[in-house]
CSV table of C-alpha atoms in Angstrom, one decimal:
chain,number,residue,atom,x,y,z
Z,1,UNK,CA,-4.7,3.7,22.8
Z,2,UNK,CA,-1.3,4.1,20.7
Z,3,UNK,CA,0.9,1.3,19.7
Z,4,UNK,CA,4.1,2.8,17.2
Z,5,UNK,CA,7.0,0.0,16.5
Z,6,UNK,CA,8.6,-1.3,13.3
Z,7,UNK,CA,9.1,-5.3,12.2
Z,8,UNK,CA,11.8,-6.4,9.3
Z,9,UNK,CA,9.9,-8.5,6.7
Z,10,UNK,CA,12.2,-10.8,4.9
Z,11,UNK,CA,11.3,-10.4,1.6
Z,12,UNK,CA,11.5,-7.6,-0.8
Z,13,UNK,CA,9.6,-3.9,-0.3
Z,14,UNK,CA,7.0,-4.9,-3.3
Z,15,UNK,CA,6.4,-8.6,-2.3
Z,16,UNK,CA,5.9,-7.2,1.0
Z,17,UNK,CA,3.3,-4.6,0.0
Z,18,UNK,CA,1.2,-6.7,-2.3
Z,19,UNK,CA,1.1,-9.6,0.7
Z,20,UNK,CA,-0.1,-6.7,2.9
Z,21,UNK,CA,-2.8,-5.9,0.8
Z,22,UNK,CA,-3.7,-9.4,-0.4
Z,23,UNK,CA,-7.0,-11.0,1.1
Z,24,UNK,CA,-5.9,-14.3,1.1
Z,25,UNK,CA,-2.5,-13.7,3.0
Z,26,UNK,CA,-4.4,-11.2,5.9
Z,27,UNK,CA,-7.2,-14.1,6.5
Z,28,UNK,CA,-4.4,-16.4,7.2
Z,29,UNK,CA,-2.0,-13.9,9.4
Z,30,UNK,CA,-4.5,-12.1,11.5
Z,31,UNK,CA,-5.4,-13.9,14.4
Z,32,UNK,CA,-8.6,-15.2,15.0
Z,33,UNK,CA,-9.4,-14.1,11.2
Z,34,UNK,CA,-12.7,-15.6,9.8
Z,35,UNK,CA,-12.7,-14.1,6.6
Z,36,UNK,CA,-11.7,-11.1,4.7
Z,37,UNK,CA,-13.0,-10.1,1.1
Z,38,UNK,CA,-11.9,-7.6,-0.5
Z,39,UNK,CA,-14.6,-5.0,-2.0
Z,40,UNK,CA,-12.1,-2.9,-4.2
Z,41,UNK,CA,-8.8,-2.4,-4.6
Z,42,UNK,CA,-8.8,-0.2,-0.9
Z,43,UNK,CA,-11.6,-1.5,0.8
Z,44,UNK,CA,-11.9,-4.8,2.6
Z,45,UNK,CA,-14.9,-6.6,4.7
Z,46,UNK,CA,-13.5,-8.3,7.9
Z,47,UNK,CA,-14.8,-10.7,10.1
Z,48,UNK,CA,-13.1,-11.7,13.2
Z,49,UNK,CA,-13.8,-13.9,16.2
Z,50,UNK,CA,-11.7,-12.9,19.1
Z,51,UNK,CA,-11.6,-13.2,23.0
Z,52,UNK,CA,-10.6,-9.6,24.4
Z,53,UNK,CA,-10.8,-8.6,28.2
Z,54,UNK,CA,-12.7,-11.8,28.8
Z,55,UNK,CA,-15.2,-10.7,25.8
Z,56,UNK,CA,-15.7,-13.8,23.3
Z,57,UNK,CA,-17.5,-12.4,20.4
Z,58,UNK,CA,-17.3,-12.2,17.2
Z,59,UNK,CA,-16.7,-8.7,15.1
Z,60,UNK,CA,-17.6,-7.7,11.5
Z,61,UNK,CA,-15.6,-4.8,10.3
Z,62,UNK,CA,-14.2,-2.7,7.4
Z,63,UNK,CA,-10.7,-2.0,6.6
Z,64,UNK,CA,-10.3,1.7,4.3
Z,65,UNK,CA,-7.1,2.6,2.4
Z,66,UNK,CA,-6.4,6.1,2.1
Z,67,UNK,CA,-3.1,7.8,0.7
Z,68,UNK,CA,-2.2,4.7,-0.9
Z,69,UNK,CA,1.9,5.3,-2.1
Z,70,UNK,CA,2.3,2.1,-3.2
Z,71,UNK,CA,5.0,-0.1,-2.5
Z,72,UNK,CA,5.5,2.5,-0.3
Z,73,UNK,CA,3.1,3.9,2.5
Z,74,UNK,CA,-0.7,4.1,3.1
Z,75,UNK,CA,-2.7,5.3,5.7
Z,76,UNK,CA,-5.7,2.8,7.7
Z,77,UNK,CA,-9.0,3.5,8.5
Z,78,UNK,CA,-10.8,0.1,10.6
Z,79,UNK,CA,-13.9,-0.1,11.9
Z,80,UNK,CA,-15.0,-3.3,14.0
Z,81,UNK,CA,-18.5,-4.3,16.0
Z,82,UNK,CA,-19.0,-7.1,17.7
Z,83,UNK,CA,-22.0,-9.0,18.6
Z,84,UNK,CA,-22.1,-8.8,22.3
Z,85,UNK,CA,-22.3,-4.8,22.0
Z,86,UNK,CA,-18.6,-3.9,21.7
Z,87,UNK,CA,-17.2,-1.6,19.4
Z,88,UNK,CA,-13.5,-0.7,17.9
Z,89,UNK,CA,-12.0,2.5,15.8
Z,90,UNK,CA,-9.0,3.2,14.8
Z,91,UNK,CA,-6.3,4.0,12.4
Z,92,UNK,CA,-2.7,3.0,11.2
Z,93,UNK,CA,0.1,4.8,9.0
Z,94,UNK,CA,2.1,2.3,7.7
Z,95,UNK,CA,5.4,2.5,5.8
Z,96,UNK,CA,7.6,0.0,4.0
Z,97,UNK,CA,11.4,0.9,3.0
Z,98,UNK,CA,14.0,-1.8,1.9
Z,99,UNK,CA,16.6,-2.5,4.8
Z,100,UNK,CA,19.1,-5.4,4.9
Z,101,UNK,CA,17.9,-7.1,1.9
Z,102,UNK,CA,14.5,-7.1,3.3
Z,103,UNK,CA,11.6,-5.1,4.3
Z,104,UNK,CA,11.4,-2.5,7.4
Z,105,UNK,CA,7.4,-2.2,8.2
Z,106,UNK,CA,6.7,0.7,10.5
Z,107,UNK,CA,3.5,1.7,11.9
Z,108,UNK,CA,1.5,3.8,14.2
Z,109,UNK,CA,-2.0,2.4,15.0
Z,110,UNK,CA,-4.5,4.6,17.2
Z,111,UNK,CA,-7.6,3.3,18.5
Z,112,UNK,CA,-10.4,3.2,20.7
Z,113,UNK,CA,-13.1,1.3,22.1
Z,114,UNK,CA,-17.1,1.6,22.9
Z,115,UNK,CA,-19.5,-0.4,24.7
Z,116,UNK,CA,-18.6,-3.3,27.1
Z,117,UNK,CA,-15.0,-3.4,25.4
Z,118,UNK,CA,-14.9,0.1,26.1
Z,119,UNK,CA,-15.2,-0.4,29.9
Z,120,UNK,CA,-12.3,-2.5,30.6
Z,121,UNK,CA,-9.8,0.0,30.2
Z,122,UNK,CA,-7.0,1.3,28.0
Z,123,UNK,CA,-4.2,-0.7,29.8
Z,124,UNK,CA,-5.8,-3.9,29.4
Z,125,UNK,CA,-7.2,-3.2,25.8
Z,126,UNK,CA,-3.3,-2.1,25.1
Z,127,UNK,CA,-1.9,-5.3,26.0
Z,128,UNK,CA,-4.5,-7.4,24.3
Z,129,UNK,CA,-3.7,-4.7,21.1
Z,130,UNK,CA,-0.4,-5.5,21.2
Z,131,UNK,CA,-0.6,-8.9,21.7
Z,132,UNK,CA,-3.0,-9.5,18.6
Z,133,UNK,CA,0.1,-7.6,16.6
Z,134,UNK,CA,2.6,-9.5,17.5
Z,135,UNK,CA,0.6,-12.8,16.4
Z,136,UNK,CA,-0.1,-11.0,13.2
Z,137,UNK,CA,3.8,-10.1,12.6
Z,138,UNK,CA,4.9,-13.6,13.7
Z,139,UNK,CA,2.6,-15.2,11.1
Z,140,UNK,CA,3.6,-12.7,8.6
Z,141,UNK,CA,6.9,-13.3,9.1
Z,142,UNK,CA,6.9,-16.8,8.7
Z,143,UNK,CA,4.7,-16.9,5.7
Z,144,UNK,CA,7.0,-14.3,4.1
Z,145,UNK,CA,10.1,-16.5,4.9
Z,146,UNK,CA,8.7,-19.2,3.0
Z,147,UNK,CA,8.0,-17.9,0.1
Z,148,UNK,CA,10.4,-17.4,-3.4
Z,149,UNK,CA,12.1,-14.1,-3.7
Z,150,UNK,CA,11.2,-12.0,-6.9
Z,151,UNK,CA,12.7,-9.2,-8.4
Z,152,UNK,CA,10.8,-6.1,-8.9
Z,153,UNK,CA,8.9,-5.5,-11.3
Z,154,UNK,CA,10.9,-3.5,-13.6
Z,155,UNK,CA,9.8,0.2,-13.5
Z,156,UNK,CA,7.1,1.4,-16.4
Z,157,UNK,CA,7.9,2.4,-19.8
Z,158,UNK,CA,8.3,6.1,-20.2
Z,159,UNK,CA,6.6,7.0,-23.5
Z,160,UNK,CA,8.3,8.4,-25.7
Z,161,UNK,CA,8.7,12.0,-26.1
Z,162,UNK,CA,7.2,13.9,-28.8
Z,163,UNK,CA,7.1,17.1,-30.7
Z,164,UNK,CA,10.4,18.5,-33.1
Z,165,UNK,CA,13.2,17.1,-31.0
Z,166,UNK,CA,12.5,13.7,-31.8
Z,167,UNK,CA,11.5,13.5,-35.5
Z,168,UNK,CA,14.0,14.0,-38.8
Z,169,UNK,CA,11.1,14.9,-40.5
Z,170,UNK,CA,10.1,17.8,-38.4
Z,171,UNK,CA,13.4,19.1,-38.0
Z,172,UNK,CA,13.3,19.1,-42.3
Z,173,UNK,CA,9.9,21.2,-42.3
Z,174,UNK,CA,11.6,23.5,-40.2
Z,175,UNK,CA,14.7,24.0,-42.4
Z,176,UNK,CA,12.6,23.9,-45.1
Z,177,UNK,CA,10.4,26.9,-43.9
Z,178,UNK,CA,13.2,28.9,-43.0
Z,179,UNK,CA,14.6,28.4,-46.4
Z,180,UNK,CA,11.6,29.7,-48.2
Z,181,UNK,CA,11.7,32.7,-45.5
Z,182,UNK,CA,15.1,33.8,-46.5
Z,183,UNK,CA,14.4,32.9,-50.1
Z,184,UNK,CA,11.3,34.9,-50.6
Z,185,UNK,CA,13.5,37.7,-48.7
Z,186,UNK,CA,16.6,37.3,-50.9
Z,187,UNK,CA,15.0,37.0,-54.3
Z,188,UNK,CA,11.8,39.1,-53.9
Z,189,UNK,CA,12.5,42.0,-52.0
């Protein structure tokens, strides 16, 4: 199973990202979401309860971020079992540029699925996919519309350079060798 599309968030590219990785803001956008807690800064626990191909049960997962570019892209690993003997893999690249004043999310999930989830078939696990993303988006979106707009943060400080460039005194001790140089060489030779 493949789903690739892109949504337009309307906020901006770094709000966007840290909503996207926010615990708080995923619990409340993924549908059917019990809980999800967040083990370190690119790992997260995930509990679901969710009604697939006529399978009510509910599924304990893990969400992994790999090739984390952030506020800009990061790469998905899930994993999800449920109770009634069903599993889910999968991954997602996702990637955030600014467009029209907002946010352009784009993203290619790939998954599969074991056990009794397994046997109902791609077609109908696609459309139950791809409805559960577009319930995620829609939430998103609205929460995203309601909150403030901030400007980014500004970008870090670079520190400041060092070495003989960037100190008078250096530049002296230099002169001041060379001096003694042509000095010894003038008077003593």
């Amino acid at each position: 199973m493949r789903i690739a599309d892109a949504q337009w968030i309307p906020s901006t590219q770094h709000q966007t990202w840290d909503a996207l990785t926010d615990p708080r803001v995923l619990q409340k956008c993924i549908p059917g979401c019990v809980e999800v807690a967040m083990r370190s800064p690119t790992e997260y626990a995930v509990t679901l309860r969710a009604k697939i191909a006529g399978i009510d049960t509910d599924y304990d997962g893990e969400i992994l971020l790999s090739d984390v570019n952030a506020p800009n892209s990061c790469t998905l690993v899930f994993e999800g079992k449920g109770r009634a003997a069903c599993l889910a893999i999968g991954t997602a690249q996702v990637n955030l540029t600014t467009k029209d004043e907002g946010t352009r999310v784009a993203y290619t999930v790939a998954g599969m699925a074991g056990g009794k989830l397994g046997e109902c078939g791609e077609g109908v696990l696609l459309k139950a996919a791809e409805k559960i993303v577009e319930k995620f988006f829609t939430a998103f979106i609205d929460h995203m519309a309601a909150q403030p707009r901030l400007a980014p943060p500004p970008p870090p400080r670079e520190p400041e350079p060092r070495g003989l460039s960037n100190s008078r005194w250096s530049w002296m001790l230099v002169v001041l060798v060379i001096a003694v140089f042509l000095g010894y060489h003038t008077f003593y030779k």
